[in-house]
mmCIF file of C-alpha atoms and ligand atoms in Angstrom:
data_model
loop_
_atom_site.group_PDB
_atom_site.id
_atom_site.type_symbol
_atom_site.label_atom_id
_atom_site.label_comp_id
_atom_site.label_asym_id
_atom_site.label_seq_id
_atom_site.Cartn_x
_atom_site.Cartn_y
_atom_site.Cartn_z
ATOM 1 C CA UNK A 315 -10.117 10.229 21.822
ATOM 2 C CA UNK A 316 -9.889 8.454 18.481
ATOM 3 C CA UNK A 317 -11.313 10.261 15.450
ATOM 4 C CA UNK A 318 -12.729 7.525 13.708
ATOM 5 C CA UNK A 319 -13.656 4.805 15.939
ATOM 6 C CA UNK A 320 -16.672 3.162 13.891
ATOM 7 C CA UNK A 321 -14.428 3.013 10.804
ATOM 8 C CA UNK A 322 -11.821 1.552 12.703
ATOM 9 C CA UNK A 323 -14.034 -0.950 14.204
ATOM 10 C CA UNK A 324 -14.866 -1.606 10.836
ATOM 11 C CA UNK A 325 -11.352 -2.127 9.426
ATOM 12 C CA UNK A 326 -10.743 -4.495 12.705
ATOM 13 C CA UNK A 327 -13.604 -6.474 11.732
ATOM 14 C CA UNK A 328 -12.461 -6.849 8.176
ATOM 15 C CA UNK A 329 -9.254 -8.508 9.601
ATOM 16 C CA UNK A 330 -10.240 -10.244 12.079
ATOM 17 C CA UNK A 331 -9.350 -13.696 11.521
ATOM 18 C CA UNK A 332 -7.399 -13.380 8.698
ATOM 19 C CA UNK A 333 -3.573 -14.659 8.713
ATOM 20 C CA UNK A 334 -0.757 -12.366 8.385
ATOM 21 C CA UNK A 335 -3.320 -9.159 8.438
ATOM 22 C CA UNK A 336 -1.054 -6.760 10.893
ATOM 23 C CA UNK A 337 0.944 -4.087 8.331
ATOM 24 C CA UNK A 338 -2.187 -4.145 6.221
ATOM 25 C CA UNK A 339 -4.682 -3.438 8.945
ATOM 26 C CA UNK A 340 -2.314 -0.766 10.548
ATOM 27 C CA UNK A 341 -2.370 0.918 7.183
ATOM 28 C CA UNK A 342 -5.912 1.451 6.768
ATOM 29 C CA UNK A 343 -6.215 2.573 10.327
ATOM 30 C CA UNK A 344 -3.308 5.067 9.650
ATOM 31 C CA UNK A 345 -5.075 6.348 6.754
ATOM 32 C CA UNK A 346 -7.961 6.878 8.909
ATOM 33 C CA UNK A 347 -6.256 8.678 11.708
ATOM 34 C CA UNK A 348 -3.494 10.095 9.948
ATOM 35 C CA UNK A 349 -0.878 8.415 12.077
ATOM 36 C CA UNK A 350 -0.590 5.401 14.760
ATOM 37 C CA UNK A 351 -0.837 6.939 18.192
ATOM 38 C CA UNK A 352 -0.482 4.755 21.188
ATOM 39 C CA UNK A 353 -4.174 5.133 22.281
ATOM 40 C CA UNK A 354 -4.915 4.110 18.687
ATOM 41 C CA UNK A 355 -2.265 1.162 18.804
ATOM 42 C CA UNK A 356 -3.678 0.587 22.241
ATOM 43 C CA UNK A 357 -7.306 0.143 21.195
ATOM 44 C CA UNK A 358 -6.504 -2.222 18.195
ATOM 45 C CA UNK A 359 -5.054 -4.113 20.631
ATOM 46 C CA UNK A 360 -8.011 -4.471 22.787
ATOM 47 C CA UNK A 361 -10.341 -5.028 19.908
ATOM 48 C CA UNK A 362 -8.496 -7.525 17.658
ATOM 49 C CA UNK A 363 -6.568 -9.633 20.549
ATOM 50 C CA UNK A 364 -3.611 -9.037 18.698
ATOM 51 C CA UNK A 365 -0.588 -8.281 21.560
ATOM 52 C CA UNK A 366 0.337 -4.405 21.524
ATOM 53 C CA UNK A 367 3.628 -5.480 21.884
ATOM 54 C CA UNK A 368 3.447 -7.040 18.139
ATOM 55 C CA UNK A 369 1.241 -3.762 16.874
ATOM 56 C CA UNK A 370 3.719 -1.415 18.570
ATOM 57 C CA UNK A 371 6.931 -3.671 16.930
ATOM 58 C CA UNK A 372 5.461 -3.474 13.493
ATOM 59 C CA UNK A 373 4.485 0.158 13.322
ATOM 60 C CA UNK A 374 8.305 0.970 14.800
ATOM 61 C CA UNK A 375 9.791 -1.112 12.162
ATOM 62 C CA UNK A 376 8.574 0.024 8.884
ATOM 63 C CA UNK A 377 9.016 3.643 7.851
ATOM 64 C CA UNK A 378 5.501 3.740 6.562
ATOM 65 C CA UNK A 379 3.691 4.091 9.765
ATOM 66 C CA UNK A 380 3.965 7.272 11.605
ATOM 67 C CA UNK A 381 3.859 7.725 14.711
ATOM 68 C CA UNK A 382 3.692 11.731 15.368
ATOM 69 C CA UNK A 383 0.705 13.584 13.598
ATOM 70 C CA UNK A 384 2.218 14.609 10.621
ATOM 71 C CA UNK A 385 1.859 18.134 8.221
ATOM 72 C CA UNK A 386 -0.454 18.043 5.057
ATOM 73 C CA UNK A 387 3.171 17.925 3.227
ATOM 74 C CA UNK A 388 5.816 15.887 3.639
ATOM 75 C CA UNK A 389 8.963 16.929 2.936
ATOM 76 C CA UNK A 390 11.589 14.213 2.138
ATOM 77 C CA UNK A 391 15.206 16.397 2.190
ATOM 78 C CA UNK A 392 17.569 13.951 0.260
ATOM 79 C CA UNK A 393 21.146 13.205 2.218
ATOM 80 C CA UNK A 394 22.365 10.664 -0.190
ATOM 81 C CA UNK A 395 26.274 11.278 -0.859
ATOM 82 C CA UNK A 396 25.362 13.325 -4.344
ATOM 83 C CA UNK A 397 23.024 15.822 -2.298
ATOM 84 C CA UNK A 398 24.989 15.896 0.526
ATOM 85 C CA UNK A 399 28.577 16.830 -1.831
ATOM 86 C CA UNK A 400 25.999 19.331 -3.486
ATOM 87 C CA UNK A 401 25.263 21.289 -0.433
ATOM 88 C CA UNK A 402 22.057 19.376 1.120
ATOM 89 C CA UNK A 403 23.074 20.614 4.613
ATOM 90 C CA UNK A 404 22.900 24.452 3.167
ATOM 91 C CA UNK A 405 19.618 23.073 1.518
ATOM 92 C CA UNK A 406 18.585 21.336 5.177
ATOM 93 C CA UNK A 407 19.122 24.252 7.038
ATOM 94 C CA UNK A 408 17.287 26.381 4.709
ATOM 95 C CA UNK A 409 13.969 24.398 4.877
ATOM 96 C CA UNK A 410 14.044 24.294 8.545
ATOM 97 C CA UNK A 411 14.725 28.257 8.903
ATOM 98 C CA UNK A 412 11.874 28.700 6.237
ATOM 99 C CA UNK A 413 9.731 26.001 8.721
ATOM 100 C CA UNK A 414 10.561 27.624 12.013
ATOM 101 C CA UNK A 415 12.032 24.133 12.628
ATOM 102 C CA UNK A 416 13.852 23.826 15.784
ATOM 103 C CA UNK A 417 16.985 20.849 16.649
ATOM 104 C CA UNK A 418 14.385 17.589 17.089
ATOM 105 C CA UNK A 419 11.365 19.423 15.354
ATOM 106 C CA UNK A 420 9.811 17.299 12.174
ATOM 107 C CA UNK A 421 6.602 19.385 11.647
ATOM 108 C CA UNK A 422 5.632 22.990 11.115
ATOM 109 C CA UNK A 423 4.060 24.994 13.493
ATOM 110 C CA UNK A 424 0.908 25.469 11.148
ATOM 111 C CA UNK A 425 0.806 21.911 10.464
ATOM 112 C CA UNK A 426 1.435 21.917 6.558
ATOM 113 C CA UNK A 427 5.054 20.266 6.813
ATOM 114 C CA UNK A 428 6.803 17.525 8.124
ATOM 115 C CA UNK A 429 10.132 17.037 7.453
ATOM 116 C CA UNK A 430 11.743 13.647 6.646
ATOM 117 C CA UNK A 431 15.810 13.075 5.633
ATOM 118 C CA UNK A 432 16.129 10.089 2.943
ATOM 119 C CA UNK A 433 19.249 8.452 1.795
ATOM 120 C CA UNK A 434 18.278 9.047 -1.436
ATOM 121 C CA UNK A 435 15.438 9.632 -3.764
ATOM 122 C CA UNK A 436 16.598 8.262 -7.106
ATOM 123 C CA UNK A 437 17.233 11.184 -8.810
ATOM 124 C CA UNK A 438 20.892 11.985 -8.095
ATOM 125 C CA UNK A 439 21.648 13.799 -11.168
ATOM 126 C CA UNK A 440 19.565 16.511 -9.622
ATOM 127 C CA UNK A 441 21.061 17.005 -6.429
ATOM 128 C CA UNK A 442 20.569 18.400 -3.943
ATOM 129 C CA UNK A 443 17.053 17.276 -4.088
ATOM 130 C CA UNK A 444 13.880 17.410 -2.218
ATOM 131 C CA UNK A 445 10.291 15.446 -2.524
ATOM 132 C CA UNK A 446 7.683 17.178 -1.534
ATOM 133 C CA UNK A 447 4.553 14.821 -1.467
ATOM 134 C CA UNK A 448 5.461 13.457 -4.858
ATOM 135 C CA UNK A 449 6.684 16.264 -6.669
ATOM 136 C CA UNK A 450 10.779 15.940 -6.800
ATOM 137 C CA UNK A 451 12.938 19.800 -6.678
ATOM 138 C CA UNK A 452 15.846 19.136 -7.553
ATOM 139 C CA UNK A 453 18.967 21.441 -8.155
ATOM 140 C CA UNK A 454 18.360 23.271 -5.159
ATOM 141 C CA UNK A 455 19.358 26.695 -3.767
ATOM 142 C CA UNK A 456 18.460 28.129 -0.813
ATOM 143 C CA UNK A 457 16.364 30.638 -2.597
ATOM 144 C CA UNK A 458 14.668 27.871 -4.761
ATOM 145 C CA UNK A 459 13.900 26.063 -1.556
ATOM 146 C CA UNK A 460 12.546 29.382 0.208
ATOM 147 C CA UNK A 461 10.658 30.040 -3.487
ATOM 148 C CA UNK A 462 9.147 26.593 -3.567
ATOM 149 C CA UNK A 463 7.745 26.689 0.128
ATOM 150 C CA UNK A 464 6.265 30.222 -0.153
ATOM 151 C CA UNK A 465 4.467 28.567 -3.667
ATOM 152 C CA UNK A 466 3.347 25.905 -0.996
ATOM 153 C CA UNK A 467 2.188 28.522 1.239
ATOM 154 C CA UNK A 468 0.406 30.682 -1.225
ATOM 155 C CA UNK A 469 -1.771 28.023 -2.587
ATOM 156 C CA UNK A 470 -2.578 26.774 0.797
ATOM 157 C CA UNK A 471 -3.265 30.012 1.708
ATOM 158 C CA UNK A 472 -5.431 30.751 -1.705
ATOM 159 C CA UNK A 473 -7.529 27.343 -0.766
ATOM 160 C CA UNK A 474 -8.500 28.584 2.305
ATOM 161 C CA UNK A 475 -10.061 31.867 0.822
ATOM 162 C CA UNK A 476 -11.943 29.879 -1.995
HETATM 163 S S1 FES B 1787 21.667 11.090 -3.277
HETATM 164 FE FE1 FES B 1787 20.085 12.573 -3.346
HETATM 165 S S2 FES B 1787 18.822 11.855 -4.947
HETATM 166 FE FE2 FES B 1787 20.332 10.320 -4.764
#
């Protein structure tokens, strides 16, 4: 069952027509429904008369489109050669012990984080480095990793209270 199904009608009907409209349109829908699921792809399909086959190739392609629900965070854990020489594994294996992460797990049990390796995120002077949303950790230690989830954790947890 699709969340939003008038505003994605609307967002199909805003395209419709136009040339070129696919990575657009599947962005606003994404940002509607938080990710591309196949019923969603499906549906667009139906409505627009644009082949699944072409939705489903373009949302597979680009790393913008997700196609798993993701957390409220996303974690980008840097494995560029800097991080990796400066211990991103250690760093890796930290934030997925801290996440309850098992082998093949992205996303957190409670749904804040999803996890997301990069090859590297510009900022190799600080490695081993981490994005998380757009905030960059860098010069990372296991217990600076732990420390900056449990901040995560605590102010998620102090928004719910308020
Ligand atoms: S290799 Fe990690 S930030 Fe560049």
């Amino acid at each position: 069952m699709l969340k939003n199904k008038k505003q994605i009608d609307e967002v199909i009907y805003k395209f419709i027509g136009k040339k070129g409209p696919l990575i657009p349109l599947l962005q606003e829908i994404q940002s509607l429904e938080g990710y591309l699921s196949k019923e969603t792809m499906r549906y667009v399909a139906d409505k627009s008369g644009i082949h699944l086959a072409k939705i489903y190739g373009v949302a597979t392609f680009y790393s913008m489109f997700q196609l798993k629900p993701q957390g409220k965070h996303i974690v980008r854990i840097c494995k560029g050669t800097a991080c990796h020489v400066a211990g991103a594994n250690i760093i890796s294996d930290t934030l997925c012990n801290e996440l309850g992460l098992k082998e093949g797990e992205e996303s957190s049990e409670d749904g804040l984080f999803t996890v997301m390796e990069v090859a590297c995120l510009g900022c190799c002077g600080l490695a081993p480095a981490m994005m998380i949303d757009k905030d960059v950790h860098g010069k990372l230690t296991p217990e600076k990793t732990r420390l900056v989830i449990h901040e995560i954790r605590q102010a998620e947890g102090a928004s719910h209270e308020s």
